[in-house]
Amino acid sequence: MAEEKRKRILSGIQPTGAPTLGNYIGAVRNWALLQNDYDCLYMVADLHALTVRQAPAELRRRTREMAALLLAAGIDPTHHVMFVQSHVPAHCELSWVLACNTQFGELSRMTQFKDKSAKHPDNVNGGLFTYPVLMAADILVYNADLVPVGQDQTQHLEIARDIATRFNGIYGDTFVLPEGYISASGAKIMSLAEPAKKMSKSDTNANGFVLMTDDKDTILRKFKRAVTDSDEVVRFDREAKPGVSNLMVIYSTFTGKTMADIEAEFAGKGYGDFKLAVAEATADALAPVKDEYARILADKSYVDGVLKEGAARAARLADRTVAKVYRKVGLLQLER
Ligand code: TYM
């Protein structure tokens, strides 16, 4: 019997700084886990990073670092495809056609656009506005079935589906409609310092985030300072106890324990013991990634070799979609 064709996954991460525990739990850790069941394409989204002004040398360095970190986190570039977005021109080519099929109104409603323009009022550029169109192109150019992301990307995924549906309606069946894959609890890891806010590497308060590359002492210190509440009871309640609940999600991710297990484990104990346990579980989980990262990054030619091979494999898939789309919308194609 022929083996059933495996579903395809595409996801991306921007190289805009060292990734946080939020990126790890919300995305990268799942990317590694999903490799057993899907054909995966994982990408460093360097073009998306340009929507905020970047120091060129730093962006270049961080792009390679992010690739090394993905490899360290367990992305397997022999059975799957790992590449840098700008190395596959088809993303931009498709993005233009999709932009011509996307409405100003729908892009104006994107909350990330509104948030980012408020944060960088001196640089509300066209790229920031059309960011979701490029993201739709990233996904649709591979006809991805599934897109693993954190909660903050769900609106972008919705618009990718809307664009695909519209295009298919006008030009005939072209794109697969992608589904989001959002892990139940870790979809939104909150800041340790302000648990009402998403954990983010661009936070000005460094106590709010743990980086995937932080050492054990730093991790212990940041969790020790994590904001909780005053009732000293470890209980899961996102509304009433956001700080404690966020720590429980992190602990649950790394230990596999349920919320009920965790409540029982820390019944009658203070937050000090609990925070220490969360910090140790996190440090233990990140330690091998951190060590691998240092080892892999030292071998620049290995990382670049993976990216070169990845770009070639990705381009073979993506170019086919662009050719099909160009034909469908009526762009003249000459015989080769
Ligand atoms: P980026 O680089 O902001 O984040 C990468 C992934 O990490 C998730 N994430 C979180 N998850 C849980 N808790 C948090 N605190 C947290 N912070 C970040 C994000 O949801 C994301 O999944 N636009 C994307 C990159 C991208 C992309 C794509 C993703 C470009 N093209 C195509 C999927 C498909 C972004 O800026 O992610």
Coordinates of C-alpha atoms and ligand atoms in Angstrom, one line a residue:
M1 CA 0.0 0.0 0.0
A2 CA 1.3 3.4 -0.9
E3 CA 2.3 5.5 2.1
E4 CA -0.1 8.3 2.8
K5 CA 1.5 11.7 1.8
R6 CA 2.6 13.6 4.9
K7 CA 1.2 17.0 5.5
R8 CA 3.4 20.0 5.1
I9 CA 4.4 22.5 7.7
L10 CA 5.8 26.0 7.3
S11 CA 6.8 28.4 10.0
G12 CA 9.2 31.3 10.6
I13 CA 10.9 33.4 13.2
Q14 CA 12.4 36.8 12.9
P15 CA 16.1 37.2 13.6
T16 CA 15.5 40.4 15.6
G17 CA 17.3 39.4 18.8
A18 CA 18.1 36.4 20.9
P19 CA 14.8 34.4 21.1
T20 CA 13.0 34.1 24.4
L21 CA 11.5 31.4 26.4
G22 CA 8.2 32.6 24.8
N23 CA 9.5 31.9 21.3
Y24 CA 10.8 28.5 22.5
I25 CA 7.6 27.3 24.1
G26 CA 5.2 29.0 21.7
A27 CA 7.1 28.0 18.5
V28 CA 10.5 26.5 18.2
R29 CA 10.1 23.6 20.6
N30 CA 6.9 22.6 18.8
W31 CA 8.7 22.9 15.5
A32 CA 11.2 20.2 16.6
L33 CA 8.5 18.0 17.9
L34 CA 6.4 18.2 14.8
Q35 CA 9.2 16.9 12.6
N36 CA 8.2 13.3 13.4
D37 CA 4.8 13.6 11.8
Y38 CA 5.1 16.2 9.1
D39 CA 7.3 17.5 6.2
C40 CA 8.6 20.7 7.6
L41 CA 10.0 24.0 6.2
Y42 CA 11.4 26.3 8.8
M43 CA 12.6 29.8 7.9
V44 CA 14.5 32.7 9.4
A45 CA 12.2 35.6 8.4
D46 CA 14.9 38.3 7.7
L47 CA 12.7 40.3 5.3
H48 CA 10.1 40.7 7.9
A49 CA 12.8 42.1 10.3
L50 CA 13.4 45.0 7.8
T51 CA 10.0 46.5 8.8
V52 CA 11.8 47.9 11.8
R53 CA 15.1 49.7 11.2
Q54 CA 18.0 47.2 11.7
A55 CA 21.8 47.7 11.9
P56 CA 22.9 45.8 8.8
A57 CA 25.9 44.0 10.3
E58 CA 23.9 43.0 13.3
L59 CA 21.0 41.7 11.2
R60 CA 23.4 39.6 9.2
R61 CA 25.0 38.2 12.3
R62 CA 21.7 37.5 14.0
T63 CA 20.4 35.7 10.9
R64 CA 23.2 33.2 11.1
E65 CA 22.8 33.0 14.9
M66 CA 19.1 32.2 14.6
A67 CA 19.8 29.5 12.1
A68 CA 22.4 28.0 14.5
L69 CA 19.9 28.2 17.4
L70 CA 17.2 26.4 15.4
L71 CA 19.6 23.6 14.6
A72 CA 20.6 23.5 18.3
A73 CA 16.9 23.2 19.3
G74 CA 16.7 20.1 17.2
I75 CA 15.6 21.1 13.7
D76 CA 16.9 18.3 11.4
P77 CA 18.0 19.8 8.1
T78 CA 18.5 16.5 6.4
H79 CA 14.9 15.3 6.6
H80 CA 13.4 18.8 6.6
V81 CA 14.1 22.2 5.0
M82 CA 15.7 25.1 6.9
F83 CA 16.4 28.3 5.1
V84 CA 16.5 32.1 5.2
Q85 CA 13.5 33.9 3.7
S86 CA 15.5 36.4 1.5
H87 CA 17.4 33.5 -0.1
V88 CA 14.2 32.3 -1.8
P89 CA 13.1 35.2 -4.2
A90 CA 9.7 33.5 -4.8
H91 CA 8.4 34.8 -1.5
C92 CA 8.7 38.4 -2.7
E93 CA 7.4 37.5 -6.2
L94 CA 4.3 35.9 -4.8
S95 CA 3.9 38.7 -2.2
W96 CA 3.4 41.3 -4.9
V97 CA 0.6 39.3 -6.7
L98 CA -1.1 38.7 -3.3
A99 CA -0.8 42.4 -2.4
C100 CA -2.8 43.2 -5.5
N101 CA -5.5 40.9 -4.2
T102 CA -5.5 42.3 -0.6
Q103 CA -7.6 45.2 0.5
F104 CA -6.3 48.3 2.3
G105 CA -9.1 48.0 4.7
E106 CA -8.3 44.5 5.8
L107 CA -4.6 45.4 6.3
S108 CA -5.6 48.5 8.3
R109 CA -7.4 46.2 10.8
M110 CA -4.3 44.2 11.8
T111 CA -3.6 44.7 15.5
Q112 CA 0.1 44.2 15.1
F113 CA 0.2 47.0 12.5
K114 CA -1.6 49.3 14.9
D115 CA 0.7 48.3 17.8
K116 CA 3.9 48.6 15.9
S117 CA 3.0 51.9 14.3
A118 CA 2.2 53.2 17.8
K119 CA 5.6 51.9 19.0
H120 CA 7.6 53.3 16.1
P121 CA 5.7 56.5 15.1
D122 CA 8.7 57.8 13.2
N123 CA 8.8 54.8 10.9
V124 CA 5.3 53.7 9.9
N125 CA 6.6 52.3 6.6
G126 CA 4.8 50.4 3.7
G127 CA 6.5 47.2 4.7
L128 CA 5.0 47.3 8.2
F129 CA 1.6 47.7 6.5
T130 CA 2.0 44.8 4.0
Y131 CA 3.8 42.6 6.5
P132 CA 0.9 40.1 6.6
V133 CA 0.9 39.8 2.8
L134 CA 4.5 38.7 2.8
M135 CA 3.7 36.3 5.6
A136 CA 0.8 34.9 3.5
A137 CA 3.2 34.5 0.6
D138 CA 5.6 32.6 2.9
I139 CA 2.9 30.1 3.7
L140 CA 1.0 29.8 0.4
V141 CA 4.1 29.6 -1.8
Y142 CA 4.6 26.1 -0.2
N143 CA 1.0 25.2 0.0
A144 CA 1.5 24.5 3.7
D145 CA -1.2 22.6 5.5
L146 CA -0.2 23.6 9.0
V147 CA 1.4 26.6 10.5
P148 CA 2.7 26.3 14.1
V149 CA 2.7 29.8 15.7
G150 CA 2.0 31.5 19.0
Q151 CA -1.2 33.3 19.7
D152 CA 0.0 36.7 18.6
Q153 CA 0.2 35.4 15.0
T154 CA -3.4 34.1 14.7
Q155 CA -4.7 37.2 13.0
H156 CA -2.0 37.0 10.4
L157 CA -2.9 33.4 9.7
E158 CA -6.5 34.4 9.3
I159 CA -5.7 37.0 6.7
A160 CA -3.5 34.4 4.9
R161 CA -6.6 32.2 4.7
D162 CA -8.7 35.0 3.5
I163 CA -6.3 36.0 0.8
A164 CA -6.0 32.3 -0.4
T165 CA -9.8 31.9 -0.4
R166 CA -10.2 35.1 -2.4
F167 CA -7.5 34.1 -4.9
N168 CA -8.9 30.6 -5.3
G169 CA -12.4 32.1 -5.9
I170 CA -11.2 34.5 -8.6
Y171 CA -8.6 32.3 -10.4
G172 CA -9.6 28.8 -9.6
D173 CA -8.2 26.4 -7.1
T174 CA -4.6 27.4 -6.5
F175 CA -3.7 27.5 -2.8
V176 CA -4.1 25.0 0.0
L177 CA -5.9 26.7 2.9
P178 CA -3.5 26.7 5.8
E179 CA -4.5 25.8 9.4
G180 CA -2.9 27.2 12.5
Y181 CA -1.3 24.9 14.9
I182 CA -1.4 26.6 18.3
S183 CA -0.4 24.5 21.3
A184 CA -3.0 24.7 24.0
S185 CA -1.2 26.2 27.0
G186 CA 2.1 27.6 25.8
A187 CA 0.6 29.8 23.0
K188 CA 1.2 32.9 25.0
I189 CA 4.0 33.0 27.5
M190 CA 3.8 36.2 29.5
S191 CA 6.4 38.6 30.8
L192 CA 7.9 37.5 34.2
A193 CA 7.9 41.1 35.4
E194 CA 4.5 42.2 34.0
P195 CA 2.3 39.1 33.6
A196 CA -0.4 41.0 31.7
K197 CA 2.1 41.5 28.8
K198 CA 3.4 39.0 26.3
M199 CA 7.0 37.9 27.0
S200 CA 9.0 39.7 24.3
K201 CA 12.7 40.2 23.5
S202 CA 12.1 43.8 22.8
D203 CA 10.9 44.5 26.3
T204 CA 13.0 47.2 28.0
N205 CA 12.8 45.4 31.3
A206 CA 15.3 42.5 31.0
N207 CA 13.7 40.8 34.0
G208 CA 10.6 40.2 32.0
F209 CA 12.1 37.7 29.6
V210 CA 14.3 34.7 29.7
L211 CA 16.5 34.2 26.7
M212 CA 17.0 30.7 25.2
T213 CA 20.7 31.4 25.6
D214 CA 20.7 32.6 29.2
D215 CA 22.9 30.7 31.7
K216 CA 21.6 29.0 34.7
D217 CA 22.4 31.8 37.2
T218 CA 20.6 34.3 35.1
I219 CA 17.6 32.0 34.7
L220 CA 17.5 31.4 38.5
R221 CA 17.7 35.2 39.2
K222 CA 15.0 36.1 36.7
F223 CA 12.5 33.5 38.1
K224 CA 13.3 34.5 41.6
R225 CA 12.2 38.0 40.8
A226 CA 9.1 36.9 38.8
V227 CA 6.0 38.9 39.8
T228 CA 3.3 36.7 41.5
D229 CA 0.7 37.8 44.0
S230 CA 0.3 37.8 47.7
D231 CA -1.8 34.8 48.5
E232 CA 1.0 32.2 48.4
V233 CA -1.1 29.5 46.8
V234 CA 0.0 27.7 43.7
R235 CA -3.2 27.5 41.7
F236 CA -4.0 27.9 38.0
D237 CA -6.2 30.9 37.3
R238 CA -5.1 33.1 34.4
E239 CA -7.5 35.9 35.4
A240 CA -7.0 36.1 39.1
K241 CA -3.4 34.8 39.3
P242 CA -1.7 35.6 36.0
G243 CA 1.9 35.5 37.3
V244 CA 1.6 32.2 39.1
S245 CA -0.4 30.7 36.2
N246 CA 2.3 31.7 33.7
L247 CA 4.9 30.0 35.8
M248 CA 2.7 26.9 36.0
V249 CA 2.5 26.8 32.2
I250 CA 6.3 26.9 31.9
Y251 CA 6.7 24.3 34.5
S252 CA 4.1 22.1 33.0
T253 CA 5.8 22.4 29.5
F254 CA 9.1 21.1 30.8
T255 CA 8.0 18.5 33.3
G256 CA 4.9 17.1 31.5
K257 CA 2.9 17.6 34.7
T258 CA -0.7 18.7 34.6
M259 CA -1.9 21.8 36.5
A260 CA -3.5 19.5 39.1
D261 CA -0.2 17.7 39.6
I262 CA 1.6 21.0 40.1
E263 CA -1.0 22.3 42.5
A264 CA -0.7 19.2 44.6
E265 CA 3.1 19.2 44.4
F266 CA 3.3 22.7 45.9
A267 CA 0.3 22.6 48.3
G268 CA 1.3 24.2 51.6
K269 CA 4.7 25.3 50.2
G270 CA 5.6 29.0 49.5
Y271 CA 6.3 30.6 46.2
G272 CA 10.1 30.4 46.9
D273 CA 10.1 26.7 46.4
F274 CA 7.8 26.9 43.4
K275 CA 9.9 29.5 41.6
L276 CA 13.1 27.6 42.2
A277 CA 11.5 24.5 40.8
V278 CA 10.3 26.3 37.7
A279 CA 13.7 28.0 37.2
E280 CA 15.6 24.6 37.5
A281 CA 13.2 22.8 35.1
T282 CA 13.7 25.7 32.6
A283 CA 17.5 25.8 33.0
D284 CA 17.7 22.0 32.6
A285 CA 15.6 22.1 29.4
L286 CA 17.6 25.0 27.9
A287 CA 21.1 23.8 28.9
P288 CA 21.5 21.3 26.1
V289 CA 20.2 23.8 23.5
K290 CA 22.6 26.4 24.8
D291 CA 25.6 24.0 24.6
E292 CA 24.7 22.8 21.1
Y293 CA 24.2 26.4 20.0
A294 CA 27.8 27.3 21.0
R295 CA 29.1 24.2 19.3
I296 CA 27.2 24.8 16.0
L297 CA 27.8 28.5 15.8
A298 CA 31.5 27.9 16.0
D299 CA 31.2 26.0 12.6
K300 CA 30.1 28.8 10.4
S301 CA 30.6 26.9 7.2
Y302 CA 28.3 24.1 8.4
V303 CA 25.5 26.5 9.2
D304 CA 26.0 28.3 5.8
G305 CA 26.0 24.9 4.0
V306 CA 22.7 24.0 5.6
L307 CA 21.2 27.3 4.6
K308 CA 22.5 27.0 1.0
E309 CA 21.0 23.6 0.6
G310 CA 17.8 24.6 2.3
A311 CA 17.3 27.6 0.0
A312 CA 17.8 25.4 -3.1
R313 CA 15.3 22.9 -1.9
A314 CA 12.8 25.5 -0.8
A315 CA 13.2 27.4 -4.1
R316 CA 12.4 24.3 -6.2
L317 CA 9.0 24.0 -4.4
A318 CA 8.3 27.8 -4.3
D319 CA 9.2 28.5 -7.9
R320 CA 6.6 26.0 -9.1
T321 CA 3.8 27.9 -7.2
V322 CA 5.0 31.3 -8.6
A323 CA 5.0 30.0 -12.2
K324 CA 1.4 28.7 -11.7
V325 CA 0.2 31.9 -10.1
Y326 CA 1.9 34.1 -12.8
R327 CA 0.2 32.1 -15.4
K328 CA -3.2 32.2 -13.7
V329 CA -3.2 36.0 -13.3
G330 CA -2.2 36.5 -16.9
L331 CA 1.5 37.4 -16.9
L332 CA 3.0 36.5 -20.2
Q333 CA 5.4 33.5 -19.9
L334 CA 7.8 32.7 -22.7
E335 CA 8.7 29.2 -23.7
R336 CA 12.0 28.1 -22.4
Ligands
TYM1 P1 8.3 36.2 15.8 O1 9.7 36.2 15.3 O2 7.8 37.4 16.5 O3 8.0 35.0 16.8 C1 8.3 33.6 16.4 C2 7.3 32.7 17.0 O4 7.3 32.8 18.4 C3 5.9 33.0 18.9 N1 6.0 33.8 20.1 C4 5.4 33.4 21.3 N2 4.7 32.3 21.6 C5 4.3 32.3 22.9 N3 4.6 33.2 23.8 C6 5.3 34.3 23.5 N4 5.5 35.3 24.5 C7 5.7 34.5 22.2 N5 6.4 35.4 21.5 C8 6.6 35.0 20.3 C9 5.3 33.7 17.7 O5 3.9 33.6 17.8 C10 5.9 33.0 16.5 O6 5.2 31.8 16.2 N6 5.6 37.0 11.6 C11 6.3 36.0 12.4 C12 7.4 35.3 11.6 C13 6.9 34.7 10.3 C14 6.0 33.6 10.1 C15 5.8 33.5 8.7 C16 5.5 32.7 11.0 C17 7.1 35.2 9.0 N7 6.5 34.5 8.1 C18 5.1 32.5 8.2 C19 4.7 31.7 10.4 C20 4.5 31.6 9.0 C21 7.0 36.6 13.6 O7 7.2 37.8 13.6 O8 7.3 35.8 14.6

